[in-house]
CSV table of C-alpha atoms in Angstrom, one decimal:
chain,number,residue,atom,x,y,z
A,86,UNK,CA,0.0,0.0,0.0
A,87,UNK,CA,1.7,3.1,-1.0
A,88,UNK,CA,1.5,6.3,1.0
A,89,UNK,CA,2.5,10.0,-0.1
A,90,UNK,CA,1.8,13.3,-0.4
A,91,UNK,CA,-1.1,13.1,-2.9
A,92,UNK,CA,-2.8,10.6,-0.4
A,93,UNK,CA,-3.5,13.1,2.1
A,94,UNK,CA,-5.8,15.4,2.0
A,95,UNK,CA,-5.8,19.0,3.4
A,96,UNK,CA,-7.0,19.7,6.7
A,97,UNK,CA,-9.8,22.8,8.1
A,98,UNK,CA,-11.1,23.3,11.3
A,99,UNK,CA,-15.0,22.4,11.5
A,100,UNK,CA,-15.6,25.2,13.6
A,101,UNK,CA,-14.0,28.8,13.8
A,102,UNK,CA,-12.8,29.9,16.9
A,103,UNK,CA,-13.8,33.8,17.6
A,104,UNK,CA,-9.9,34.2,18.6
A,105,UNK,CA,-7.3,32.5,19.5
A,106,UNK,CA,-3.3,33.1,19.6
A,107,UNK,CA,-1.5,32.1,16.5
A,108,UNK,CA,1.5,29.5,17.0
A,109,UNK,CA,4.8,30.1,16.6
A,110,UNK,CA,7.5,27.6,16.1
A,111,UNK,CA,11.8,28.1,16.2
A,112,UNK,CA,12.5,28.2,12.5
A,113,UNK,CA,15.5,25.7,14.0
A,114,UNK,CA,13.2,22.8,13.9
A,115,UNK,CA,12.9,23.0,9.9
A,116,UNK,CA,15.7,20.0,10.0
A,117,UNK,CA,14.1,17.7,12.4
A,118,UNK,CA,10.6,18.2,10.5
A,119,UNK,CA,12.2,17.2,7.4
A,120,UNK,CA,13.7,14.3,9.2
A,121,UNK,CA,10.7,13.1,10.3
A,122,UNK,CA,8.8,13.7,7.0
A,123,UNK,CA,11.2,11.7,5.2
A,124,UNK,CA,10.8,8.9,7.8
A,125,UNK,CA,6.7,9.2,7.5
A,126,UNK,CA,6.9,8.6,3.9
A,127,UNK,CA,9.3,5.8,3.9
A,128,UNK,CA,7.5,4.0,6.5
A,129,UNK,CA,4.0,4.7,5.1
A,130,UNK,CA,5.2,3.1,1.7
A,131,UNK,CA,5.6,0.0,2.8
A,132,UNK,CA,3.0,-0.1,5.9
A,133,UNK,CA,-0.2,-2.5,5.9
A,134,UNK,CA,-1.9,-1.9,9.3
A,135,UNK,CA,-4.3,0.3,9.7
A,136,UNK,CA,-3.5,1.4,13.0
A,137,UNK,CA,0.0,2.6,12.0
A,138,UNK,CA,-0.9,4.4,9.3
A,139,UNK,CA,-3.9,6.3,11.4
A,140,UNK,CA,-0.6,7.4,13.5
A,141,UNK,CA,1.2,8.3,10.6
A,142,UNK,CA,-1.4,10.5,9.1
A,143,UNK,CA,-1.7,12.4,12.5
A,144,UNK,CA,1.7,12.8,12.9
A,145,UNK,CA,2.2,13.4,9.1
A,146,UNK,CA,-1.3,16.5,10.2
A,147,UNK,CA,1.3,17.9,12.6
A,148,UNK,CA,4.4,17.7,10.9
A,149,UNK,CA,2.4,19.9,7.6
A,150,UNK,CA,0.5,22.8,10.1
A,151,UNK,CA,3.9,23.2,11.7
A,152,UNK,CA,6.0,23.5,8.0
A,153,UNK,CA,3.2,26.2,7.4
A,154,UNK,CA,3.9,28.5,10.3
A,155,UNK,CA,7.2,27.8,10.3
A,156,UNK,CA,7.5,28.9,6.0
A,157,UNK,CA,4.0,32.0,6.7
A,158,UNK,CA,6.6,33.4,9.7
A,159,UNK,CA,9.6,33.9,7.0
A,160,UNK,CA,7.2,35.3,4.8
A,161,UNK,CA,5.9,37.8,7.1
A,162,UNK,CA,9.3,38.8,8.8
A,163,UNK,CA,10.5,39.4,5.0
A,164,UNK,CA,7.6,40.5,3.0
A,165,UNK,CA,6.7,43.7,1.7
A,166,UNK,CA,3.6,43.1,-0.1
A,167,UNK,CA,1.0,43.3,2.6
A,168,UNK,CA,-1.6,42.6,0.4
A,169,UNK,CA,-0.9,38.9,0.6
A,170,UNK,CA,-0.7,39.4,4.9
A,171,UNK,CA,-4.5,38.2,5.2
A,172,UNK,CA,-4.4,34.7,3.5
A,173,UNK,CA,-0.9,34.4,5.1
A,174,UNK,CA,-2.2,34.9,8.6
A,175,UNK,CA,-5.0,33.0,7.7
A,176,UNK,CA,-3.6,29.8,6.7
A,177,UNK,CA,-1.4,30.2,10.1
A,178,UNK,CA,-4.3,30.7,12.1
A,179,UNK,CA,-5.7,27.0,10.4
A,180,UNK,CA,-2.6,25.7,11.0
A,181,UNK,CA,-2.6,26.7,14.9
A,182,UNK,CA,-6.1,25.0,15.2
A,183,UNK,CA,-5.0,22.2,13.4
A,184,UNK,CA,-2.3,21.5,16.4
A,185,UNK,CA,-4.6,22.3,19.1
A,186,UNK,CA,-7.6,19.5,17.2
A,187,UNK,CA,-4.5,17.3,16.7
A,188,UNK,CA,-3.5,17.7,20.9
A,189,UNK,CA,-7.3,17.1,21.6
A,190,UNK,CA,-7.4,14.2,19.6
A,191,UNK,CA,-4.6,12.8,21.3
A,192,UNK,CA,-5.5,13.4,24.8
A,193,UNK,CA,-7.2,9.9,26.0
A,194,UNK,CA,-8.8,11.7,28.9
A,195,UNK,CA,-10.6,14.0,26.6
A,196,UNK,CA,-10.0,16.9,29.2
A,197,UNK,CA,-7.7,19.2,30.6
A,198,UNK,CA,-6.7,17.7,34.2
A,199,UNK,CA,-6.9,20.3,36.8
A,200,UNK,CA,-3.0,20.4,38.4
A,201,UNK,CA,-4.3,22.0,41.8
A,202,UNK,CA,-7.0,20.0,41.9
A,203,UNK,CA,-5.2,16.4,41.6
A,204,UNK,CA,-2.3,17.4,43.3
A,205,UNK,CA,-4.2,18.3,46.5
A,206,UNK,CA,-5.4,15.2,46.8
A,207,UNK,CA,-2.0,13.4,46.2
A,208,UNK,CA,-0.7,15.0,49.0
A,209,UNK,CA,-3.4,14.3,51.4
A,210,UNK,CA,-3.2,10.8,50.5
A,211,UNK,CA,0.7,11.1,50.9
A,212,UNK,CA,0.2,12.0,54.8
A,213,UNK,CA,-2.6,9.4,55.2
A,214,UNK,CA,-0.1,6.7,54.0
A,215,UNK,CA,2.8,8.3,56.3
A,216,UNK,CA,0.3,7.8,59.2
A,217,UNK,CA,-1.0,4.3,58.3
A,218,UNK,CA,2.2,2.8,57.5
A,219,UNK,CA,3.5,4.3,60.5
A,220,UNK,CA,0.8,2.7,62.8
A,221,UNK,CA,1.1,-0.3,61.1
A,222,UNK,CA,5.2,-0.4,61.9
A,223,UNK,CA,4.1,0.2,65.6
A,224,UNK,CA,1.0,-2.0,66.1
A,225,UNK,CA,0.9,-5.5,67.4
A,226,UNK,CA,-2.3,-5.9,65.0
A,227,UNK,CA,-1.4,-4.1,62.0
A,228,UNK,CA,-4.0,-5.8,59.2
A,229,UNK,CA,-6.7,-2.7,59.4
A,230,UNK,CA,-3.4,0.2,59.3
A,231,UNK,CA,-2.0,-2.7,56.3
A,232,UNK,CA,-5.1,-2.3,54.6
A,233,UNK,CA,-5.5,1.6,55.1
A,234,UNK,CA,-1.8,1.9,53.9
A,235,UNK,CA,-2.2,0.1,50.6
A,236,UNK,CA,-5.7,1.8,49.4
A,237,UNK,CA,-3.7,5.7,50.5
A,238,UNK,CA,-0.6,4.4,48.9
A,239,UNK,CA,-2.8,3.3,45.4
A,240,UNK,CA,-4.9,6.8,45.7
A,241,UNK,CA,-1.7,8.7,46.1
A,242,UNK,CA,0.2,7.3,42.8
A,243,UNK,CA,-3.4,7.5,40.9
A,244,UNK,CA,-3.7,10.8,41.7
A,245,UNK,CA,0.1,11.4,41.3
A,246,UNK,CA,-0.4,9.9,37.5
A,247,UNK,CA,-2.8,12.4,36.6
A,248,UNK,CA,-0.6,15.0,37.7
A,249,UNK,CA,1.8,14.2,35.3
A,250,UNK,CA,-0.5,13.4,32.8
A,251,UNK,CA,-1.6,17.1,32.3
A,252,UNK,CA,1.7,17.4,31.1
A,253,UNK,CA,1.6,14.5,28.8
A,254,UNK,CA,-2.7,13.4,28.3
A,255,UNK,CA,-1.1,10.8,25.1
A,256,UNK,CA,0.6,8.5,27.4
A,257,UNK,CA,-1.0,5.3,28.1
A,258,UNK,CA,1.1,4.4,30.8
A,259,UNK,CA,-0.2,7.2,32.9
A,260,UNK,CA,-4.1,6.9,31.7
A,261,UNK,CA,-3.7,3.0,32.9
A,262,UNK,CA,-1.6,3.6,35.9
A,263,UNK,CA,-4.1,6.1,37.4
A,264,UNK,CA,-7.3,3.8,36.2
A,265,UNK,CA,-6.1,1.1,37.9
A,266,UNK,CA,-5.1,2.4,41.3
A,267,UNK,CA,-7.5,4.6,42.0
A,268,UNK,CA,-10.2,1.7,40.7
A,269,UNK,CA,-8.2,-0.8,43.2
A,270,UNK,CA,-7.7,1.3,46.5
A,271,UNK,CA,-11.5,1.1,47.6
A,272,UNK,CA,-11.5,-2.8,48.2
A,273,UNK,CA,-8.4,-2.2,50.6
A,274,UNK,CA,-10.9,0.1,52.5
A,275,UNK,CA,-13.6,-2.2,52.7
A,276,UNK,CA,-11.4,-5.1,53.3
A,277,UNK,CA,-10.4,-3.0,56.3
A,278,UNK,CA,-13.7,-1.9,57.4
A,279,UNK,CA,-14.7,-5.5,57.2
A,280,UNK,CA,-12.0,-6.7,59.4
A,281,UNK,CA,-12.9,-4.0,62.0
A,282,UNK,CA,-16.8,-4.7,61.8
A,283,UNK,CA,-16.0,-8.1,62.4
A,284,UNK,CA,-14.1,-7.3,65.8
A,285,UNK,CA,-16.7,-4.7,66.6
A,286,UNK,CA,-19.4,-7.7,66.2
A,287,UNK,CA,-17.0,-9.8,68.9
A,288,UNK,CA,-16.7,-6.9,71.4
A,289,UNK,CA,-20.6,-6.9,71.8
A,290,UNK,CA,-21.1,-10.4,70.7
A,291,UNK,CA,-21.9,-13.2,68.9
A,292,UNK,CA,-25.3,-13.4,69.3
A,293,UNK,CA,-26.0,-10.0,67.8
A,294,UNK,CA,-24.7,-10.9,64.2
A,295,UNK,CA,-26.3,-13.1,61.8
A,296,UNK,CA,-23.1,-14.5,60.9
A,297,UNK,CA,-20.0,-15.2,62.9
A,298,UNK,CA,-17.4,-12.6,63.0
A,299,UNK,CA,-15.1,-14.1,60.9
A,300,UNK,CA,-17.7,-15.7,58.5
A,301,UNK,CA,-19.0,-11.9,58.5
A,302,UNK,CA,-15.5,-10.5,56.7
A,303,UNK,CA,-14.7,-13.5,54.6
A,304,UNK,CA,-18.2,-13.0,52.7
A,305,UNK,CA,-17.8,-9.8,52.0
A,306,UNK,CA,-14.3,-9.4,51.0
A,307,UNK,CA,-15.0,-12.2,48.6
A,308,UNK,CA,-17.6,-10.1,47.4
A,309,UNK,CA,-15.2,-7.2,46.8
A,310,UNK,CA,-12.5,-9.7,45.3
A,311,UNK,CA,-15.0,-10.9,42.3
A,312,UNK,CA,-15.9,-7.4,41.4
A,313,UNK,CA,-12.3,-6.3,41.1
A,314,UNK,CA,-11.6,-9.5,39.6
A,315,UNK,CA,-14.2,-8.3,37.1
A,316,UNK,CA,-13.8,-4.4,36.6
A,317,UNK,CA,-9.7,-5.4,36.1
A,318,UNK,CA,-10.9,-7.8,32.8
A,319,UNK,CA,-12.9,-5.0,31.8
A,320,UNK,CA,-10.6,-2.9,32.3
A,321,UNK,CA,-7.5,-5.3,30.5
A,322,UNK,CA,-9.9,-5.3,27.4
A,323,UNK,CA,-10.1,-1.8,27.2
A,324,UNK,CA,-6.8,-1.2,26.8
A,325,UNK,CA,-6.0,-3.5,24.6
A,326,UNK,CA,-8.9,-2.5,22.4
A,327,UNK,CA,-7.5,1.2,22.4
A,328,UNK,CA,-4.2,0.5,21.1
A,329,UNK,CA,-5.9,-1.6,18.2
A,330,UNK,CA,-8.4,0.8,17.3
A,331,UNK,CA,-11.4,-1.4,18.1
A,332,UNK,CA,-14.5,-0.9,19.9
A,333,UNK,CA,-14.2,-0.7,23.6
A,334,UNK,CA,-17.6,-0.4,25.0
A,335,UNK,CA,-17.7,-4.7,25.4
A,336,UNK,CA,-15.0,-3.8,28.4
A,337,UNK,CA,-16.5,-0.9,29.6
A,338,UNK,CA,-19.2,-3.0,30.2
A,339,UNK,CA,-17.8,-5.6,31.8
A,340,UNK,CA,-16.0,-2.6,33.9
A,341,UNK,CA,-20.1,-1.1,35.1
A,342,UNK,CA,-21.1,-4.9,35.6
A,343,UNK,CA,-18.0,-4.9,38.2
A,344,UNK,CA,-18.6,-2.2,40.0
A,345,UNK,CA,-22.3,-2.9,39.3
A,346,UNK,CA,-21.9,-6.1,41.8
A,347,UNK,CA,-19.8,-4.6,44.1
A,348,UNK,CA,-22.9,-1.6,44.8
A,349,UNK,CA,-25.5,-4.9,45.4
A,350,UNK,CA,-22.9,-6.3,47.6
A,351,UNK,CA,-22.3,-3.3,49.3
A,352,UNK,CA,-25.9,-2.7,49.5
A,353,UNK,CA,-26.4,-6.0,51.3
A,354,UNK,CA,-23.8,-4.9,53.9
A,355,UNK,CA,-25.0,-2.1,54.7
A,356,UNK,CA,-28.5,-3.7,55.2
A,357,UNK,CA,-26.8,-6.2,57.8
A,358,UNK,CA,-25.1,-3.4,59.8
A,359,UNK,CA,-28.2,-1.4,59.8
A,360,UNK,CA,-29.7,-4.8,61.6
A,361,UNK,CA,-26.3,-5.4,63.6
A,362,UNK,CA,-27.0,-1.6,65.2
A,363,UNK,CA,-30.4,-2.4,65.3
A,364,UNK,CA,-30.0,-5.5,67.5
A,365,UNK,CA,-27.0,-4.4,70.0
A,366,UNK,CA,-28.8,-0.9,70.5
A,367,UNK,CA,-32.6,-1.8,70.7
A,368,UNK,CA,-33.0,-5.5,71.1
A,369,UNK,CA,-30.5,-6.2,73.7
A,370,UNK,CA,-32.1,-4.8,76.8
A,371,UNK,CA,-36.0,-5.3,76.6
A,372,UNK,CA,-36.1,-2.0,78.5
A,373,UNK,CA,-34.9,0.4,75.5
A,374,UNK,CA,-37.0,0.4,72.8
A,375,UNK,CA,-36.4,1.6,69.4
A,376,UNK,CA,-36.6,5.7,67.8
A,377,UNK,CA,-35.0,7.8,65.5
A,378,UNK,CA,-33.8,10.1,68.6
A,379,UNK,CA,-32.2,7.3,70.7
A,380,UNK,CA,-30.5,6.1,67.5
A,381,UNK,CA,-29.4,9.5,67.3
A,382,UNK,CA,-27.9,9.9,70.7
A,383,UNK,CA,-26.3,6.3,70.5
A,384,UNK,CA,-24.7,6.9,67.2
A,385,UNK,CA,-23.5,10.3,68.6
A,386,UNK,CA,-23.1,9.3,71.7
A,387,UNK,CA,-24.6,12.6,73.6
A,388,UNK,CA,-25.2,12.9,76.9
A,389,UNK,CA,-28.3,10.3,77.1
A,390,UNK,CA,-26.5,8.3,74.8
A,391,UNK,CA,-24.3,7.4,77.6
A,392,UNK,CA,-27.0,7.2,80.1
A,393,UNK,CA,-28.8,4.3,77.8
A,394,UNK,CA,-25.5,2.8,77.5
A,395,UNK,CA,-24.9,2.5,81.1
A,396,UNK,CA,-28.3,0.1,80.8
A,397,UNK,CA,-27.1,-1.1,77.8
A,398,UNK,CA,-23.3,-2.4,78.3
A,399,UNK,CA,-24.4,-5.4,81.0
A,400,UNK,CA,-26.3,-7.5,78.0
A,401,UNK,CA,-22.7,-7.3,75.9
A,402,UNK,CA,-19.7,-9.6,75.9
A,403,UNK,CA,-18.4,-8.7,79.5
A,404,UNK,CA,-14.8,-9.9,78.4
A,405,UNK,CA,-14.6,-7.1,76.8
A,406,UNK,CA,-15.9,-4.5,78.9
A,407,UNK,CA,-12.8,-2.5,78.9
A,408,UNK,CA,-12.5,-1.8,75.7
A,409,UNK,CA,-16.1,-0.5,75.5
A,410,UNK,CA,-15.3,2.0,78.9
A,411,UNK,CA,-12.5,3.7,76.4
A,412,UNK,CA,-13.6,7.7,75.0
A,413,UNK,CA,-14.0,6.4,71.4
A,414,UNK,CA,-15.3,3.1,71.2
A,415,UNK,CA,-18.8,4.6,71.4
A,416,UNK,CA,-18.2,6.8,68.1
A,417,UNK,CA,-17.4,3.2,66.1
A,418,UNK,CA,-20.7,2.3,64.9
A,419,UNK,CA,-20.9,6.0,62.9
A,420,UNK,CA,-17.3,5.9,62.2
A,421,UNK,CA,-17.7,2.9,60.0
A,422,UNK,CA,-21.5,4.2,58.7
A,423,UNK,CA,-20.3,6.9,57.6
A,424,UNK,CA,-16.9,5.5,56.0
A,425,UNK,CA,-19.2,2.4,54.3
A,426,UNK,CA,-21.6,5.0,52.6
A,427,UNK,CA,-18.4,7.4,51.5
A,428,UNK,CA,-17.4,4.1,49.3
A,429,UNK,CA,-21.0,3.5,48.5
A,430,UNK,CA,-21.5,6.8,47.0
A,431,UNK,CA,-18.4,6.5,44.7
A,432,UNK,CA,-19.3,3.4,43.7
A,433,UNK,CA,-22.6,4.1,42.6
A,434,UNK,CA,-20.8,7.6,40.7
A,435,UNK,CA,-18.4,5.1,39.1
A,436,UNK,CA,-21.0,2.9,38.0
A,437,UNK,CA,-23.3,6.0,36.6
A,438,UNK,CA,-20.4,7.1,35.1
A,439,UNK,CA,-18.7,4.5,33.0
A,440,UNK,CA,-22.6,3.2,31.8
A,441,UNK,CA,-22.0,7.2,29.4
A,442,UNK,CA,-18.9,6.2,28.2
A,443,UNK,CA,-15.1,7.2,28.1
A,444,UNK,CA,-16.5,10.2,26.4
A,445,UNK,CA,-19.5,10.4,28.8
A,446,UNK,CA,-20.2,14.0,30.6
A,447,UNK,CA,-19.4,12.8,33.9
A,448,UNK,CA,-15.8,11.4,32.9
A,449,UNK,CA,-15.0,14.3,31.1
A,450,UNK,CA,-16.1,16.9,33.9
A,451,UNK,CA,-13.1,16.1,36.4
A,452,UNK,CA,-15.3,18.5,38.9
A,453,UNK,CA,-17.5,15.1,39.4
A,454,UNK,CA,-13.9,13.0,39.7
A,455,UNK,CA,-12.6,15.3,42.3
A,456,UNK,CA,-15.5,15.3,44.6
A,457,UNK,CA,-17.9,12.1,44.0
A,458,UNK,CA,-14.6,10.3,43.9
A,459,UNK,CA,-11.8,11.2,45.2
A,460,UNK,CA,-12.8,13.0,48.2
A,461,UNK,CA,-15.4,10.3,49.0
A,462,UNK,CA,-12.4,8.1,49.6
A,463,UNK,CA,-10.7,10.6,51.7
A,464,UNK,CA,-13.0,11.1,54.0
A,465,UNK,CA,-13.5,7.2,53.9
A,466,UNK,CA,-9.5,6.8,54.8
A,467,UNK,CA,-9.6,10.0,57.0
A,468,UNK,CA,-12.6,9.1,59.6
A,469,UNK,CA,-9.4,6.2,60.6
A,470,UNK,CA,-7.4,8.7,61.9
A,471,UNK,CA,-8.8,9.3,64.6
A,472,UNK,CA,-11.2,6.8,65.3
A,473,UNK,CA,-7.9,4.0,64.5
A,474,UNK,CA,-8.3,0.5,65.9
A,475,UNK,CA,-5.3,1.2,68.1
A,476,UNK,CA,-7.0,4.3,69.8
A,477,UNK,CA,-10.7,2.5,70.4
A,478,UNK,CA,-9.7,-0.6,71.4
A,479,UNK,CA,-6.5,0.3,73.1
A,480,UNK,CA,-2.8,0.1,71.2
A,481,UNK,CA,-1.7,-2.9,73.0
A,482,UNK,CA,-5.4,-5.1,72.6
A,483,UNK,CA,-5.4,-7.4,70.0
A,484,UNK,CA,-9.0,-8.9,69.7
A,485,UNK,CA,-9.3,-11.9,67.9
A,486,UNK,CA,-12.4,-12.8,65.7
A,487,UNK,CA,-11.1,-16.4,64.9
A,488,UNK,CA,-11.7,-17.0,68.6
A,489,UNK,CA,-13.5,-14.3,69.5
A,490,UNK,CA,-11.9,-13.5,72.4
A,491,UNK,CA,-8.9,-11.1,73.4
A,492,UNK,CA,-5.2,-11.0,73.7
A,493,UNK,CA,-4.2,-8.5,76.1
A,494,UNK,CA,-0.7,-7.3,76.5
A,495,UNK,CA,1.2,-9.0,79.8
A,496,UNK,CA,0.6,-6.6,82.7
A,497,UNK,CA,3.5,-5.7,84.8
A,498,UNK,CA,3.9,-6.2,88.5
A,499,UNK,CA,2.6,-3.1,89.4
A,500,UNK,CA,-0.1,-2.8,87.2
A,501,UNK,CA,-1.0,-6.4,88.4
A,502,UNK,CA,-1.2,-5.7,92.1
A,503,UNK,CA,-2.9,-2.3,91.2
A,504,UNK,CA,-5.9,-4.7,88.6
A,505,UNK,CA,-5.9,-7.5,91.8
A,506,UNK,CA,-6.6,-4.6,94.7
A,507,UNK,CA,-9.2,-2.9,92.7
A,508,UNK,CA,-10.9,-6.5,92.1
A,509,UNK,CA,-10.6,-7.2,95.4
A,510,UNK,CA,-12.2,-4.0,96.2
A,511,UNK,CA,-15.2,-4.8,94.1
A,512,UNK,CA,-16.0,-7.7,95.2
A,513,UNK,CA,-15.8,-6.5,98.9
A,514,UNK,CA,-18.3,-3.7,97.6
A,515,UNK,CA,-20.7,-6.7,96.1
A,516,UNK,CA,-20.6,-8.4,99.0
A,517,UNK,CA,-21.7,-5.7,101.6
A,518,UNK,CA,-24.4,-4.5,98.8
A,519,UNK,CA,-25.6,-8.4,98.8
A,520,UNK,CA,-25.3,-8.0,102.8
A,521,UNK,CA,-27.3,-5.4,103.5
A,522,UNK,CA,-29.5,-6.7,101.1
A,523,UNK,CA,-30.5,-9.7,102.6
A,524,UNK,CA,-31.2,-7.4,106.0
A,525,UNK,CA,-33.5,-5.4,104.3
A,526,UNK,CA,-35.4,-8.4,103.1
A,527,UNK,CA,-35.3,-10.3,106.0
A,528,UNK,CA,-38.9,-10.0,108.3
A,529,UNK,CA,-39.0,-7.7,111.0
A,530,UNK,CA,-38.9,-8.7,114.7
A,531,UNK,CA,-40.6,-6.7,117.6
C-alpha cells in the first residue's frame, strides 16, 4: 500500500474559533521536521496496518501545520507586499487549530486535568499513608493500618499519575496507571472496614450478628474480590482495544457490571449493619425500645446516649468490657456508617459514570472525579485517623475474631497488684451490697 503526499488530503477546522493566539515555532526545527517527514513517507510506503498508518497520518497533520507556520513566519518577517498578509495569517491561524484539534485528539482523557486539583489530593493521600504505614510499623495488629496503607498508597500514585498526565494526556502508561489504582484502592478500605466490623461484632457479641465474625468479613471481602476480579478484565480489554483501534464499550461494560456487583454487595452490607446496630442498640435490653432520637444519641453518643449505655453495656460480651469503657469506642458504629456510605457513593458515581462512556459528561467533567470520587475516599481513609483501631480498642489489645476472644498485652507487676486490689475492692463492695440486702429483706422482729 503506498503512502505520499497526494494521499492526504488537506486539513480545516470544523468550527472557527472567535480568537485565539497564532502559534509560533523556532524556525531551527525545519531539519528535524524534514527528518521526520522523510521517515513518515518511507514507512507509510511500505506499511499494511491500519493502526499505524492512522498514526502516521496524524503525525504526518502535525508535521504539515507546523512547515506552514514555520514557511508564513519567513514570509511575514521578509515580505513587503502586505496585500498577501490576510491569506498568510489566515492559513497560520488553520494551522494553529490544526495542532490544538491534533492535541485534543490525542489526549485519552478527553479533558484538561486540573493540576491543583489532583495534586491536593495526592498530597493528602501522601500523609494518610505516612500515618497508616506508621501505625502499622508500631501495632501488634497491623492488618486494618495494612489495609488503610495500601488503598492511601494506590490513591496517592493514581492521583500522582494524573498529575503528570496534564503534562503528557497521550501517554497510556499514565491513563492506565491512574485507572487502575485509583479503581483498586477502595477494596483495601472495605477489606479493612470488614475486618474492623468483624471485631466490633466480637466486642458486643456473637449473638448479635447473623453471621459469625469471621464468616461476616470473609463474605464480603470475597464479594469485593470478584468485582475487582471483574472491573480489572474489563478494564485489560479496554486497553488493549485502544491501542488496536477497536470498539471498547464490550470492556466498559464488563468494567459497570463490576462495580455494578460490588454496589449490590455493598448494599447487602450495609443492610446487615443497619440490623447489627439495630439488635445491639434496641434488642439487647428489653427496656430500650427503638426511635429515631435514641438512635441519634447512641450513634453520637450525647449525653443520654451514655446514660442508655450505662443500661445497655451489662447485656454485651463482659470480656470485653474494657474496651467498651475507652472515649472512642462509642463513636465506632458512625465511624464505620459513615466510611461504608463514603465508598458506596463512589461506587454508585463510578458505575453512573462508566454506563455514558469514556466520552460520557461525567468522565469528562473532572469537577464530578474530584468530589464524588476522590474526596469520598478521603474522607473514607480519613474518619481512621482518629477513630484507628489502636485508639478505640487500646494500642496494646489485640481482639481476635477467629476465637472471639482477646489478647491483652502481659501486665506488669505493678499494674498487676494495682488490677488484683481494685478487684478485690469490688467484690468486697458486692458483697456488703448483697449483705445489706439480705437485712433489708429479711422479716422484722418486735
Amino acid at each position: 500500500m503506498s503512502f505520499g503526499l497526494q494521499n492526504v488530503s488537506s486539513w480545516y477546522p470544523e468550527t472557527i474559533p472567535t480568537s485565539t493566539i497564532i502559534s509560533t515555532i523556532d524556525p531551527t526545527h525545519t531539519i528535524g521536521l524534514y527528518e521526520t517527514f522523510v521517515k513518515i513517507l518511507s514507512k507509510a510506503e511500505t506499511e499494511t496496518n491500519l493502526l499505524e498508518l492512522v498514526y502516521l497520518s496524524r503525525q504526518f497533520r502535525g508535521l504539515a501545520a507546523s512547515m506552514t507556520i514555520i514557511n508564513n513566519q519567513k514570509f511575514l518577517a521578509t515580505a513587503t507586499a502586505t496585500q498577501d498578509f490576510p491569506q498568510v495569517t489566515e492559513q497560520m491561524f488553520n494551522a494553529t487549530l490544526n495542532l490544538q484539534a491534533l492535541q485534543r485528539e490525542s489526549n485519552i482523557y478527553r479533558t484538561d486535568l486540573s493540576v491543583p486539583g489532583n495534586a491536593i489530593f495526592a498530597v493528602l493521600f501522601f500523609f494518610l499513608l505516612i500515618y497508616f504505614g506508621t501505625i502499622a510499623w508500631i501495632s501488634s495488629a497491623p492488618y486494618f493500618s495494612i489495609c488503610m496503607f495500601c488503598a492511601s498508597s494506590l490513591e496517592f500514585i493514581g492521583y500522582l499519575a494524573r498529575v503528570m498526565a496534564h503534562y503528557d494526556s497521550a501517554k497510556e502508561e499514565l491513563f492506565l496507571c491512574q485507572i487502575i489504582t485509583l479503581t483498586v484502592a477502595p477494596t483495601f478500605i472495605m477489606a479493612a472496614i470488614y475486618f474492623l466490623l468483624a471485631q466490633f461484632i466480637t466486642v458486643h457479641g456473637r449473638e448479635y450478628s447473623i453471621f459469625k465474625p469471621l464468616l461476616f468479613a470473609y463474605i464480603f471481602l470475597f464479594g469485593d474480590v470478584i468485582s475487582l476480579l471483574v472491573q480489572s478484565g474489563g478494564g485489560a480489554y479496554v486497553a488493549i482495544c485502544t491501542r488496536n483501534l477497536k470498539p471498547v464499550r464490550p470492556g466498559t461494560w464488563m468494567m459497570v457490571g463490576g462495580i455494578a456487583f460490588q454496589v449490590v454487595y455493598m448494599t447487602l452490607f450495609l443492610s446487615f449493619y443497619i440490623h447489627f446496630i439495630d439488635r445491639i442498640y434496641f434488642r439487647a435490653n428489653p427496656t430500650i425500645k427503638f426511635s429515631f432520637r435514641r438512635t441519634f444519641q447512641l450513634l453520637f453518643n450525647t449525653s443520654k446516649g451514655q446514660l442508655l449505655r450505662q443500661d445497655l453495656d451489662p447485656c454485651y460480651n463482659p470480656q470485653f468490657a474494657f474496651a467498651r469503657k475507652r472515649p472512642l469506642f462509642n463513636y465506632m458504629p458512625v465511624a464505620i456508617l459513615v466510611s461504608s456510605v463514603s465508598i458506596y457513593l463512589r461506587c454508585i458515581y463510578r458505575m453512573v459514570e462508566l454506563s455514558q462512556g469514556w466520552g460520557g459528561y461525567l468522565i469528562t467533567h473532572e469537577e464530578y472525579v474530584l468530589t464524588l470520587d476522590a474526596l469520598m475516599v478521603f474522607l473514607a481513609c480519613a474518619f481512621y485517623v482518629p477513630f484507628h483501631p489502636r485508639f478505640t480498642f487500646g494500642k496494646d489489645t489485640s481482639i481476635s475474631v477467629v476465637s472471639e476472644g482477646v489478647n491483652v498485652p502481659r501486665l506488669t507487676p505493678e499494674e498487676s497488684v494495682g488490677r488484683n486490689q481494685h478487684r478485690e475492692s469490688k467484690e468486697e463492695e458486692e458483697e456488703t451490697r448483697r449483705s445489706n440486702s439480705e437485712k433489708d429483706s429479711s422479716p422484722s422482729t418486735f
